[in-house]
JSON list of C-alpha atoms in Angstrom, two decimals:
[
{"chain": "A", "resi": 1, "resn": "MET", "atom": "CA", "xyz": [172.98, 78.47, 97.07]},
{"chain": "A", "resi": 2, "resn": "LYS", "atom": "CA", "xyz": [174.31, 80.94, 94.52]},
{"chain": "A", "resi": 3, "resn": "LEU", "atom": "CA", "xyz": [176.74, 79.47, 92.04]},
{"chain": "A", "resi": 4, "resn": "HIS", "atom": "CA", "xyz": [179.61, 81.84, 92.85]},
{"chain": "A", "resi": 5, "resn": "VAL", "atom": "CA", "xyz": [179.26, 80.99, 96.55]},
{"chain": "A", "resi": 6, "resn": "TYR", "atom": "CA", "xyz": [179.25, 77.27, 95.73]},
{"chain": "A", "resi": 7, "resn": "LEU", "atom": "CA", "xyz": [182.43, 77.60, 93.67]},
{"chain": "A", "resi": 8, "resn": "ARG", "atom": "CA", "xyz": [184.10, 79.59, 96.43]},
{"chain": "A", "resi": 9, "resn": "ASN", "atom": "CA", "xyz": [183.16, 76.96, 99.03]},
{"chain": "A", "resi": 10, "resn": "LEU", "atom": "CA", "xyz": [184.68, 74.26, 96.85]},
{"chain": "A", "resi": 11, "resn": "GLY", "atom": "CA", "xyz": [187.90, 76.23, 96.78]},
{"chain": "A", "resi": 12, "resn": "VAL", "atom": "CA", "xyz": [187.76, 76.71, 93.02]},
{"chain": "A", "resi": 13, "resn": "ALA", "atom": "CA", "xyz": [188.18, 80.50, 93.17]},
{"chain": "A", "resi": 14, "resn": "SER", "atom": "CA", "xyz": [187.34, 83.51, 95.31]},
{"chain": "A", "resi": 15, "resn": "ARG", "atom": "CA", "xyz": [183.78, 84.84, 95.23]},
{"chain": "A", "resi": 16, "resn": "ARG", "atom": "CA", "xyz": [184.73, 87.74, 92.98]},
{"chain": "A", "resi": 17, "resn": "LYS", "atom": "CA", "xyz": [186.86, 85.61, 90.65]},
{"chain": "A", "resi": 18, "resn": "SER", "atom": "CA", "xyz": [184.03, 83.08, 90.39]},
{"chain": "A", "resi": 19, "resn": "GLU", "atom": "CA", "xyz": [181.67, 85.87, 89.34]},
{"chain": "A", "resi": 20, "resn": "GLU", "atom": "CA", "xyz": [184.18, 87.00, 86.71]},
{"chain": "A", "resi": 21, "resn": "LEU", "atom": "CA", "xyz": [184.44, 83.46, 85.31]},
{"chain": "A", "resi": 22, "resn": "ILE", "atom": "CA", "xyz": [180.66, 83.18, 85.16]},
{"chain": "A", "resi": 23, "resn": "GLY", "atom": "CA", "xyz": [180.31, 86.59, 83.51]},
{"chain": "A", "resi": 24, "resn": "ALA", "atom": "CA", "xyz": [182.95, 85.65, 80.94]},
{"chain": "A", "resi": 25, "resn": "GLY", "atom": "CA", "xyz": [180.93, 82.61, 79.90]},
{"chain": "A", "resi": 26, "resn": "GLN", "atom": "CA", "xyz": [183.52, 80.11, 81.09]},
{"chain": "A", "resi": 27, "resn": "VAL", "atom": "CA", "xyz": [181.18, 78.28, 83.48]},
{"chain": "A", "resi": 28, "resn": "MET", "atom": "CA", "xyz": [178.63, 75.72, 82.32]},
{"chain": "A", "resi": 29, "resn": "VAL", "atom": "CA", "xyz": [175.91, 74.16, 84.48]},
{"chain": "A", "resi": 30, "resn": "ASP", "atom": "CA", "xyz": [174.40, 70.95, 83.08]},
{"chain": "A", "resi": 31, "resn": "ARG", "atom": "CA", "xyz": [175.92, 71.87, 79.70]},
{"chain": "A", "resi": 32, "resn": "LYS", "atom": "CA", "xyz": [174.25, 75.29, 79.66]},
{"chain": "A", "resi": 33, "resn": "PRO", "atom": "CA", "xyz": [176.01, 78.67, 80.09]},
{"chain": "A", "resi": 34, "resn": "ALA", "atom": "CA", "xyz": [175.75, 79.86, 83.69]},
{"chain": "A", "resi": 35, "resn": "HIS", "atom": "CA", "xyz": [174.70, 83.36, 84.70]},
{"chain": "A", "resi": 36, "resn": "VAL", "atom": "CA", "xyz": [175.66, 85.54, 87.66]},
{"chain": "A", "resi": 37, "resn": "GLY", "atom": "CA", "xyz": [173.34, 84.94, 90.61]},
{"chain": "A", "resi": 38, "resn": "GLN", "atom": "CA", "xyz": [172.29, 81.50, 89.39]},
{"chain": "A", "resi": 39, "resn": "GLN", "atom": "CA", "xyz": [171.11, 79.11, 92.10]},
{"chain": "A", "resi": 40, "resn": "VAL", "atom": "CA", "xyz": [172.48, 75.55, 92.33]},
{"chain": "A", "resi": 41, "resn": "GLN", "atom": "CA", "xyz": [171.75, 72.55, 94.53]},
{"chain": "A", "resi": 42, "resn": "GLY", "atom": "CA", "xyz": [175.22, 71.00, 94.39]},
{"chain": "A", "resi": 43, "resn": "THR", "atom": "CA", "xyz": [174.09, 68.02, 92.32]},
{"chain": "A", "resi": 44, "resn": "GLU", "atom": "CA", "xyz": [174.58, 69.67, 88.92]},
{"chain": "A", "resi": 45, "resn": "SER", "atom": "CA", "xyz": [177.34, 68.95, 86.43]},
{"chain": "A", "resi": 46, "resn": "ILE", "atom": "CA", "xyz": [179.58, 72.04, 86.45]},
{"chain": "A", "resi": 47, "resn": "THR", "atom": "CA", "xyz": [182.50, 72.76, 84.16]},
{"chain": "A", "resi": 48, "resn": "ILE", "atom": "CA", "xyz": [184.91, 75.70, 84.00]},
{"chain": "A", "resi": 49, "resn": "SER", "atom": "CA", "xyz": [186.67, 76.18, 80.66]},
{"chain": "A", "resi": 50, "resn": "GLY", "atom": "CA", "xyz": [185.68, 72.62, 79.82]},
{"chain": "A", "resi": 51, "resn": "GLN", "atom": "CA", "xyz": [187.10, 71.12, 83.03]},
{"chain": "A", "resi": 52, "resn": "GLN", "atom": "CA", "xyz": [184.72, 69.16, 85.25]},
{"chain": "A", "resi": 53, "resn": "ILE", "atom": "CA", "xyz": [184.42, 70.48, 88.81]},
{"chain": "A", "resi": 54, "resn": "SER", "atom": "CA", "xyz": [184.19, 67.98, 91.65]},
{"chain": "A", "resi": 55, "resn": "ALA", "atom": "CA", "xyz": [180.97, 68.21, 93.63]},
{"chain": "A", "resi": 56, "resn": "SER", "atom": "CA", "xyz": [182.58, 67.10, 96.88]},
{"chain": "A", "resi": 57, "resn": "ALA", "atom": "CA", "xyz": [181.13, 68.59, 100.05]},
{"chain": "A", "resi": 58, "resn": "PRO", "atom": "CA", "xyz": [182.51, 71.99, 101.05]},
{"chain": "A", "resi": 59, "resn": "GLN", "atom": "CA", "xyz": [185.02, 72.00, 103.87]},
{"chain": "A", "resi": 60, "resn": "LYS", "atom": "CA", "xyz": [183.50, 72.64, 107.27]},
{"chain": "A", "resi": 61, "resn": "LYS", "atom": "CA", "xyz": [184.09, 76.14, 108.58]},
{"chain": "A", "resi": 62, "resn": "GLN", "atom": "CA", "xyz": [186.20, 76.57, 111.70]},
{"chain": "A", "resi": 63, "resn": "TYR", "atom": "CA", "xyz": [185.23, 78.60, 114.79]},
{"chain": "A", "resi": 64, "resn": "LEU", "atom": "CA", "xyz": [187.14, 79.26, 118.01]},
{"chain": "A", "resi": 65, "resn": "LEU", "atom": "CA", "xyz": [186.74, 81.58, 120.99]},
{"chain": "A", "resi": 66, "resn": "ILE", "atom": "CA", "xyz": [189.96, 82.68, 122.67]},
{"chain": "A", "resi": 67, "resn": "ASN", "atom": "CA", "xyz": [190.73, 84.73, 125.78]},
{"chain": "A", "resi": 68, "resn": "LYS", "atom": "CA", "xyz": [193.45, 87.19, 124.76]},
{"chain": "A", "resi": 69, "resn": "PRO", "atom": "CA", "xyz": [195.88, 88.13, 127.53]},
{"chain": "A", "resi": 70, "resn": "VAL", "atom": "CA", "xyz": [197.47, 91.55, 127.88]},
{"chain": "A", "resi": 71, "resn": "ASP", "atom": "CA", "xyz": [200.62, 92.05, 125.73]},
{"chain": "A", "resi": 72, "resn": "TYR", "atom": "CA", "xyz": [199.37, 89.84, 122.88]},
{"chain": "A", "resi": 73, "resn": "THR", "atom": "CA", "xyz": [198.38, 91.45, 119.57]},
{"chain": "A", "resi": 74, "resn": "SER", "atom": "CA", "xyz": [195.11, 90.83, 117.73]},
{"chain": "A", "resi": 75, "resn": "THR", "atom": "CA", "xyz": [197.00, 90.05, 114.54]},
{"chain": "A", "resi": 76, "resn": "THR", "atom": "CA", "xyz": [197.59, 86.84, 112.61]},
{"chain": "A", "resi": 77, "resn": "ALA", "atom": "CA", "xyz": [201.37, 87.30, 112.72]},
{"chain": "A", "resi": 78, "resn": "SER", "atom": "CA", "xyz": [204.07, 89.01, 114.79]},
{"chain": "A", "resi": 79, "resn": "PHE", "atom": "CA", "xyz": [205.88, 91.82, 113.00]},
{"chain": "A", "resi": 80, "resn": "PHE", "atom": "CA", "xyz": [208.30, 93.08, 115.66]},
{"chain": "A", "resi": 81, "resn": "GLU", "atom": "CA", "xyz": [210.82, 91.54, 118.02]},
{"chain": "A", "resi": 82, "resn": "ASN", "atom": "CA", "xyz": [209.30, 90.48, 121.36]},
{"chain": "A", "resi": 83, "resn": "GLU", "atom": "CA", "xyz": [205.79, 90.84, 119.90]},
{"chain": "A", "resi": 84, "resn": "HIS", "atom": "CA", "xyz": [203.39, 87.91, 120.19]},
{"chain": "A", "resi": 85, "resn": "SER", "atom": "CA", "xyz": [200.32, 87.24, 118.03]},
{"chain": "A", "resi": 86, "resn": "VAL", "atom": "CA", "xyz": [197.26, 85.80, 119.74]},
{"chain": "A", "resi": 87, "resn": "LEU", "atom": "CA", "xyz": [197.47, 82.91, 117.26]},
{"chain": "A", "resi": 88, "resn": "GLU", "atom": "CA", "xyz": [200.64, 81.77, 119.03]},
{"chain": "A", "resi": 89, "resn": "LEU", "atom": "CA", "xyz": [198.33, 80.58, 121.81]},
{"chain": "A", "resi": 90, "resn": "LEU", "atom": "CA", "xyz": [197.02, 77.84, 119.49]},
{"chain": "A", "resi": 91, "resn": "PRO", "atom": "CA", "xyz": [198.84, 74.54, 118.93]},
{"chain": "A", "resi": 92, "resn": "TYR", "atom": "CA", "xyz": [201.08, 74.71, 115.87]},
{"chain": "A", "resi": 93, "resn": "GLN", "atom": "CA", "xyz": [199.03, 72.33, 113.71]},
{"chain": "A", "resi": 94, "resn": "LEU", "atom": "CA", "xyz": [195.77, 74.11, 114.50]},
{"chain": "A", "resi": 95, "resn": "ARG", "atom": "CA", "xyz": [197.38, 77.49, 113.85]},
{"chain": "A", "resi": 96, "resn": "LYS", "atom": "CA", "xyz": [198.71, 76.44, 110.45]},
{"chain": "A", "resi": 97, "resn": "SER", "atom": "CA", "xyz": [195.79, 74.28, 109.28]},
{"chain": "A", "resi": 98, "resn": "THR", "atom": "CA", "xyz": [193.40, 77.19, 108.76]},
{"chain": "A", "resi": 99, "resn": "GLN", "atom": "CA", "xyz": [193.54, 80.70, 107.30]},
{"chain": "A", "resi": 100, "resn": "TRP", "atom": "CA", "xyz": [192.28, 82.33, 110.48]},
{"chain": "A", "resi": 101, "resn": "GLN", "atom": "CA", "xyz": [190.59, 85.72, 110.58]},
{"chain": "A", "resi": 102, "resn": "ILE", "atom": "CA", "xyz": [190.23, 87.60, 113.87]},
{"chain": "A", "resi": 103, "resn": "VAL", "atom": "CA", "xyz": [186.88, 89.13, 114.79]},
{"chain": "A", "resi": 104, "resn": "GLY", "atom": "CA", "xyz": [186.72, 91.89, 117.39]},
{"chain": "A", "resi": 105, "resn": "ARG", "atom": "CA", "xyz": [190.31, 93.06, 117.61]},
{"chain": "A", "resi": 106, "resn": "LEU", "atom": "CA", "xyz": [191.64, 94.35, 120.92]},
{"chain": "A", "resi": 107, "resn": "ASP", "atom": "CA", "xyz": [194.62, 96.62, 121.50]},
{"chain": "A", "resi": 108, "resn": "LYS", "atom": "CA", "xyz": [197.74, 95.18, 123.11]},
{"chain": "A", "resi": 109, "resn": "ASN", "atom": "CA", "xyz": [196.83, 96.45, 126.59]},
{"chain": "A", "resi": 110, "resn": "SER", "atom": "CA", "xyz": [193.30, 95.04, 126.51]},
{"chain": "A", "resi": 111, "resn": "GLU", "atom": "CA", "xyz": [192.20, 91.48, 127.17]},
{"chain": "A", "resi": 112, "resn": "GLY", "atom": "CA", "xyz": [189.26, 89.16, 126.76]},
{"chain": "A", "resi": 113, "resn": "LEU", "atom": "CA", "xyz": [187.15, 87.58, 124.06]},
{"chain": "A", "resi": 114, "resn": "LEU", "atom": "CA", "xyz": [188.23, 87.24, 120.43]},
{"chain": "A", "resi": 115, "resn": "PHE", "atom": "CA", "xyz": [186.48, 85.10, 117.83]},
{"chain": "A", "resi": 116, "resn": "LEU", "atom": "CA", "xyz": [188.58, 83.22, 115.27]},
{"chain": "A", "resi": 117, "resn": "THR", "atom": "CA", "xyz": [187.16, 81.84, 112.03]},
{"chain": "A", "resi": 118, "resn": "ASP", "atom": "CA", "xyz": [187.99, 81.05, 108.42]},
{"chain": "A", "resi": 119, "resn": "ASP", "atom": "CA", "xyz": [184.49, 82.12, 107.33]},
{"chain": "A", "resi": 120, "resn": "GLY", "atom": "CA", "xyz": [185.01, 85.48, 105.63]},
{"chain": "A", "resi": 121, "resn": "GLU", "atom": "CA", "xyz": [181.34, 86.23, 105.06]},
{"chain": "A", "resi": 122, "resn": "LEU", "atom": "CA", "xyz": [180.44, 85.53, 108.70]},
{"chain": "A", "resi": 123, "resn": "CYS", "atom": "CA", "xyz": [183.36, 87.73, 109.73]},
{"chain": "A", "resi": 124, "resn": "TYR", "atom": "CA", "xyz": [181.82, 90.55, 107.67]},
{"chain": "A", "resi": 125, "resn": "VAL", "atom": "CA", "xyz": [178.42, 90.19, 109.38]},
{"chain": "A", "resi": 126, "resn": "LEU", "atom": "CA", "xyz": [180.02, 90.18, 112.83]},
{"chain": "A", "resi": 127, "resn": "THR", "atom": "CA", "xyz": [182.12, 93.29, 112.23]},
{"chain": "A", "resi": 128, "resn": "HIS", "atom": "CA", "xyz": [180.09, 95.60, 109.97]},
{"chain": "A", "resi": 129, "resn": "PRO", "atom": "CA", "xyz": [178.33, 98.35, 112.00]},
{"chain": "A", "resi": 130, "resn": "LYS", "atom": "CA", "xyz": [175.04, 98.01, 110.10]},
{"chain": "A", "resi": 131, "resn": "TYR", "atom": "CA", "xyz": [174.42, 94.60, 111.68]},
{"chain": "A", "resi": 132, "resn": "GLU", "atom": "CA", "xyz": [174.71, 96.14, 115.16]},
{"chain": "A", "resi": 133, "resn": "ILE", "atom": "CA", "xyz": [176.36, 93.14, 116.82]},
{"chain": "A", "resi": 134, "resn": "GLU", "atom": "CA", "xyz": [176.87, 94.09, 120.46]},
{"chain": "A", "resi": 135, "resn": "LYS", "atom": "CA", "xyz": [180.33, 93.94, 122.05]},
{"chain": "A", "resi": 136, "resn": "GLU", "atom": "CA", "xyz": [180.31, 94.06, 125.85]},
{"chain": "A", "resi": 137, "resn": "TYR", "atom": "CA", "xyz": [183.26, 95.08, 128.01]},
{"chain": "A", "resi": 138, "resn": "VAL", "atom": "CA", "xyz": [183.99, 95.25, 131.72]},
{"chain": "A", "resi": 139, "resn": "VAL", "atom": "CA", "xyz": [185.91, 98.50, 132.12]},
{"chain": "A", "resi": 140, "resn": "THR", "atom": "CA", "xyz": [187.87, 99.53, 135.22]},
{"chain": "A", "resi": 141, "resn": "VAL", "atom": "CA", "xyz": [188.55, 103.26, 135.55]},
{"chain": "A", "resi": 142, "resn": "ALA", "atom": "CA", "xyz": [190.86, 105.35, 137.72]},
{"chain": "A", "resi": 143, "resn": "ARG", "atom": "CA", "xyz": [188.04, 107.71, 138.74]},
{"chain": "A", "resi": 144, "resn": "GLY", "atom": "CA", "xyz": [184.43, 106.66, 139.13]},
{"chain": "A", "resi": 145, "resn": "LEU", "atom": "CA", "xyz": [181.95, 108.00, 136.58]},
{"chain": "A", "resi": 146, "resn": "GLU", "atom": "CA", "xyz": [179.33, 110.54, 137.65]},
{"chain": "A", "resi": 147, "resn": "ALA", "atom": "CA", "xyz": [175.80, 110.53, 136.26]},
{"chain": "A", "resi": 148, "resn": "GLY", "atom": "CA", "xyz": [176.80, 113.39, 133.97]},
{"chain": "A", "resi": 149, "resn": "ASP", "atom": "CA", "xyz": [179.76, 111.43, 132.64]},
{"chain": "A", "resi": 150, "resn": "ILE", "atom": "CA", "xyz": [177.57, 108.47, 131.78]},
{"chain": "A", "resi": 151, "resn": "LYS", "atom": "CA", "xyz": [175.05, 110.74, 130.06]},
{"chain": "A", "resi": 152, "resn": "LYS", "atom": "CA", "xyz": [177.82, 112.23, 127.92]},
{"chain": "A", "resi": 153, "resn": "LEU", "atom": "CA", "xyz": [179.14, 108.80, 126.92]},
{"chain": "A", "resi": 154, "resn": "LEU", "atom": "CA", "xyz": [175.65, 107.65, 125.91]},
{"chain": "A", "resi": 155, "resn": "GLN", "atom": "CA", "xyz": [175.00, 110.83, 123.91]},
{"chain": "A", "resi": 156, "resn": "GLY", "atom": "CA", "xyz": [178.48, 110.89, 122.37]},
{"chain": "A", "resi": 157, "resn": "VAL", "atom": "CA", "xyz": [181.70, 112.76, 123.16]},
{"chain": "A", "resi": 158, "resn": "LEU", "atom": "CA", "xyz": [183.70, 114.61, 120.52]},
{"chain": "A", "resi": 159, "resn": "SER", "atom": "CA", "xyz": [187.49, 114.34, 120.29]},
{"chain": "A", "resi": 160, "resn": "PRO", "atom": "CA", "xyz": [189.72, 117.29, 119.26]},
{"chain": "A", "resi": 161, "resn": "GLU", "atom": "CA", "xyz": [190.21, 115.47, 115.94]},
{"chain": "A", "resi": 162, "resn": "GLY", "atom": "CA", "xyz": [186.46, 115.53, 115.29]},
{"chain": "A", "resi": 163, "resn": "GLU", "atom": "CA", "xyz": [185.83, 111.85, 116.08]},
{"chain": "A", "resi": 164, "resn": "THR", "atom": "CA", "xyz": [182.61, 111.05, 117.97]},
{"chain": "A", "resi": 165, "resn": "TYR", "atom": "CA", "xyz": [182.64, 108.22, 120.51]},
{"chain": "A", "resi": 166, "resn": "ARG", "atom": "CA", "xyz": [179.30, 106.90, 121.76]},
{"chain": "A", "resi": 167, "resn": "PHE", "atom": "CA", "xyz": [178.40, 103.98, 124.02]},
{"chain": "A", "resi": 168, "resn": "ASP", "atom": "CA", "xyz": [175.13, 102.09, 123.53]},
{"chain": "A", "resi": 169, "resn": "LYS", "atom": "CA", "xyz": [174.76, 100.99, 127.16]},
{"chain": "A", "resi": 170, "resn": "ILE", "atom": "CA", "xyz": [176.59, 101.60, 130.44]},
{"chain": "A", "resi": 171, "resn": "GLU", "atom": "CA", "xyz": [175.85, 99.80, 133.71]},
{"chain": "A", "resi": 172, "resn": "LYS", "atom": "CA", "xyz": [177.67, 100.41, 136.98]},
{"chain": "A", "resi": 173, "resn": "ILE", "atom": "CA", "xyz": [179.04, 97.20, 138.53]},
{"chain": "A", "resi": 174, "resn": "SER", "atom": "CA", "xyz": [181.02, 98.78, 141.37]},
{"chain": "A", "resi": 175, "resn": "PRO", "atom": "CA", "xyz": [182.48, 102.26, 142.08]},
{"chain": "A", "resi": 176, "resn": "LEU", "atom": "CA", "xyz": [185.30, 101.74, 139.55]},
{"chain": "A", "resi": 177, "resn": "ASN", "atom": "CA", "xyz": [183.90, 98.98, 137.30]},
{"chain": "A", "resi": 178, "resn": "TYR", "atom": "CA", "xyz": [181.37, 99.38, 134.50]},
{"chain": "A", "resi": 179, "resn": "SER", "atom": "CA", "xyz": [179.73, 97.19, 131.88]},
{"chain": "A", "resi": 180, "resn": "CYS", "atom": "CA", "xyz": [179.94, 99.03, 128.55]},
{"chain": "A", "resi": 181, "resn": "VAL", "atom": "CA", "xyz": [178.21, 97.90, 125.35]},
{"chain": "A", "resi": 182, "resn": "LEU", "atom": "CA", "xyz": [179.08, 99.14, 121.85]},
{"chain": "A", "resi": 183, "resn": "THR", "atom": "CA", "xyz": [177.81, 98.16, 118.42]},
{"chain": "A", "resi": 184, "resn": "GLU", "atom": "CA", "xyz": [180.37, 100.15, 116.42]},
{"chain": "A", "resi": 185, "resn": "GLY", "atom": "CA", "xyz": [183.95, 99.59, 117.50]},
{"chain": "A", "resi": 186, "resn": "LYS", "atom": "CA", "xyz": [186.36, 102.37, 116.58]},
{"chain": "A", "resi": 187, "resn": "LYS", "atom": "CA", "xyz": [190.06, 102.08, 117.37]},
{"chain": "A", "resi": 188, "resn": "ARG", "atom": "CA", "xyz": [190.67, 102.53, 121.12]},
{"chain": "A", "resi": 189, "resn": "GLU", "atom": "CA", "xyz": [187.17, 103.99, 121.39]},
{"chain": "A", "resi": 190, "resn": "ILE", "atom": "CA", "xyz": [186.56, 103.16, 125.04]},
{"chain": "A", "resi": 191, "resn": "ARG", "atom": "CA", "xyz": [189.95, 104.39, 126.22]},
{"chain": "A", "resi": 192, "resn": "GLU", "atom": "CA", "xyz": [189.66, 107.62, 124.22]},
{"chain": "A", "resi": 193, "resn": "ALA", "atom": "CA", "xyz": [186.09, 108.32, 125.36]},
{"chain": "A", "resi": 194, "resn": "ILE", "atom": "CA", "xyz": [186.87, 107.75, 129.04]},
{"chain": "A", "resi": 195, "resn": "SER", "atom": "CA", "xyz": [189.90, 110.03, 128.71]},
{"chain": "A", "resi": 196, "resn": "LEU", "atom": "CA", "xyz": [187.76, 112.80, 127.19]},
{"chain": "A", "resi": 197, "resn": "ILE", "atom": "CA", "xyz": [185.53, 112.90, 130.28]},
{"chain": "A", "resi": 198, "resn": "GLY", "atom": "CA", "xyz": [188.51, 113.20, 132.62]},
{"chain": "A", "resi": 199, "resn": "SER", "atom": "CA", "xyz": [189.12, 109.64, 133.77]},
{"chain": "A", "resi": 200, "resn": "ARG", "atom": "CA", "xyz": [191.39, 106.82, 132.62]},
{"chain": "A", "resi": 201, "resn": "VAL", "atom": "CA", "xyz": [190.93, 103.14, 131.79]},
{"chain": "A", "resi": 202, "resn": "THR", "atom": "CA", "xyz": [193.10, 100.92, 133.99]},
{"chain": "A", "resi": 203, "resn": "ARG", "atom": "CA", "xyz": [191.73, 97.60, 132.73]},
{"chain": "A", "resi": 204, "resn": "LEU", "atom": "CA", "xyz": [189.55, 96.62, 129.78]},
{"chain": "A", "resi": 205, "resn": "VAL", "atom": "CA", "xyz": [188.13, 93.12, 129.31]},
{"chain": "A", "resi": 206, "resn": "ARG", "atom": "CA", "xyz": [185.76, 92.11, 126.51]},
{"chain": "A", "resi": 207, "resn": "VAL", "atom": "CA", "xyz": [183.27, 89.59, 127.87]},
{"chain": "A", "resi": 208, "resn": "ARG", "atom": "CA", "xyz": [180.81, 89.19, 124.97]},
{"chain": "A", "resi": 209, "resn": "ILE", "atom": "CA", "xyz": [180.45, 89.43, 121.19]},
{"chain": "A", "resi": 210, "resn": "GLY", "atom": "CA", "xyz": [176.76, 89.10, 120.32]},
{"chain": "A", "resi": 211, "resn": "GLU", "atom": "CA", "xyz": [175.77, 85.73, 121.79]},
{"chain": "A", "resi": 212, "resn": "LEU", "atom": "CA", "xyz": [179.37, 84.54, 122.22]},
{"chain": "A", "resi": 213, "resn": "PHE", "atom": "CA", "xyz": [180.46, 84.70, 125.86]},
{"chain": "A", "resi": 214, "resn": "LEU", "atom": "CA", "xyz": [183.87, 84.76, 127.55]},
{"chain": "A", "resi": 215, "resn": "GLY", "atom": "CA", "xyz": [182.43, 83.03, 130.60]},
{"chain": "A", "resi": 216, "resn": "GLU", "atom": "CA", "xyz": [185.01, 81.14, 132.66]},
{"chain": "A", "resi": 217, "resn": "LEU", "atom": "CA", "xyz": [187.49, 80.74, 129.80]},
{"chain": "A", "resi": 218, "resn": "VAL", "atom": "CA", "xyz": [190.96, 81.05, 131.32]},
{"chain": "A", "resi": 219, "resn": "SER", "atom": "CA", "xyz": [193.26, 83.77, 129.97]},
{"chain": "A", "resi": 220, "resn": "GLY", "atom": "CA", "xyz": [195.44, 82.44, 127.16]},
{"chain": "A", "resi": 221, "resn": "THR", "atom": "CA", "xyz": [193.20, 79.46, 126.38]},
{"chain": "A", "resi": 222, "resn": "TYR", "atom": "CA", "xyz": [190.59, 78.74, 123.70]},
{"chain": "A", "resi": 223, "resn": "ARG", "atom": "CA", "xyz": [187.48, 76.65, 123.10]},
{"chain": "A", "resi": 224, "resn": "VAL", "atom": "CA", "xyz": [184.93, 75.80, 120.43]},
{"chain": "A", "resi": 225, "resn": "PRO", "atom": "CA", "xyz": [181.47, 77.42, 120.56]},
{"chain": "A", "resi": 226, "resn": "THR", "atom": "CA", "xyz": [178.79, 75.86, 122.75]},
{"chain": "A", "resi": 227, "resn": "VAL", "atom": "CA", "xyz": [175.66, 74.40, 121.11]},
{"chain": "A", "resi": 228, "resn": "GLU", "atom": "CA", "xyz": [173.78, 77.63, 121.84]},
{"chain": "A", "resi": 229, "resn": "GLU", "atom": "CA", "xyz": [176.59, 79.78, 120.43]},
{"chain": "A", "resi": 230, "resn": "GLN", "atom": "CA", "xyz": [176.82, 77.63, 117.30]},
{"chain": "A", "resi": 231, "resn": "THR", "atom": "CA", "xyz": [173.08, 77.99, 116.78]},
{"chain": "A", "resi": 232, "resn": "TRP", "atom": "CA", "xyz": [173.48, 81.78, 116.91]},
{"chain": "A", "resi": 233, "resn": "LEU", "atom": "CA", "xyz": [176.39, 81.67, 114.44]},
{"chain": "A", "resi": 234, "resn": "ASN", "atom": "CA", "xyz": [174.27, 79.54, 112.10]},
{"chain": "A", "resi": 235, "resn": "SER", "atom": "CA", "xyz": [171.50, 82.13, 112.27]},
{"chain": "A", "resi": 236, "resn": "LEU", "atom": "CA", "xyz": [173.98, 84.82, 111.21]},
{"chain": "A", "resi": 237, "resn": "SER", "atom": "CA", "xyz": [175.19, 82.66, 108.33]},
{"chain": "A", "resi": 238, "resn": "LYS", "atom": "CA", "xyz": [171.67, 82.73, 106.87]},
{"chain": "A", "resi": 239, "resn": "ARG", "atom": "CA", "xyz": [172.18, 86.45, 106.26]},
{"chain": "A", "resi": 240, "resn": "VAL", "atom": "CA", "xyz": [175.29, 85.85, 104.15]},
{"chain": "A", "resi": 241, "resn": "PRO", "atom": "CA", "xyz": [173.60, 85.71, 100.67]},
{"chain": "A", "resi": 242, "resn": "ASN", "atom": "CA", "xyz": [172.17, 89.20, 101.19]},
{"chain": "A", "resi": 243, "resn": "THR", "atom": "CA", "xyz": [175.52, 90.38, 102.52]},
{"chain": "A", "resi": 244, "resn": "ILE", "atom": "CA", "xyz": [177.28, 89.30, 99.33]},
{"chain": "A", "resi": 245, "resn": "THR", "atom": "CA", "xyz": [174.92, 91.37, 97.21]},
{"chain": "A", "resi": 246, "resn": "GLU", "atom": "CA", "xyz": [175.22, 94.38, 99.50]},
{"chain": "A", "resi": 247, "resn": "LYS", "atom": "CA", "xyz": [179.03, 94.43, 99.33]},
{"chain": "A", "resi": 248, "resn": "ILE", "atom": "CA", "xyz": [179.18, 94.52, 95.51]}
]
């Protein structure tokens, strides 16, 4: 593990601040000056400005899947009267015990799967378009889509403001219901795209983020990942060291 990641996991400082401390020569590993990008095992003697750093195990990361109901916001706090954050669906102690980040935000009128975590690097992998993590939605429309409509959505439709909206996959479930898959989520993309082809979204439910599934999770409730889902999350975490380098 890279030293700056190790220090961040111990809660010593943020990733960037840890790099600054290392670059300034304030970090010693086994009594030798550390360097940016240095690998450590976690058994070394590490000091910062002469102060010994505890080598206690890093705190376990937290992961939750939650089924957001309509009228809740995908924010970590409520900013207006009569507005409710999706975090209010968690018990108070759980809500306050972790610095939650929300992956896969949904607008207030949409519902379905959100992923909550305190793992910032994993959050980056899940949300950055270059990793092409699929998000699947079941979309109900006011007017059924013709073959030409579907072709346009797959090729990309252009808004008057110059924004292009493109779906990766569309599958008809019933005359008014469609499975839509996107890998790059722009604000209100599905609603805007459907509007541009002359129909209207009447219900939008996210049912999947990558290998995380909404399944039978009741609206307004949450759960921890299954064994299979946790295995997938662990596989994404292995990409984190490269991600750190790419973001700098």
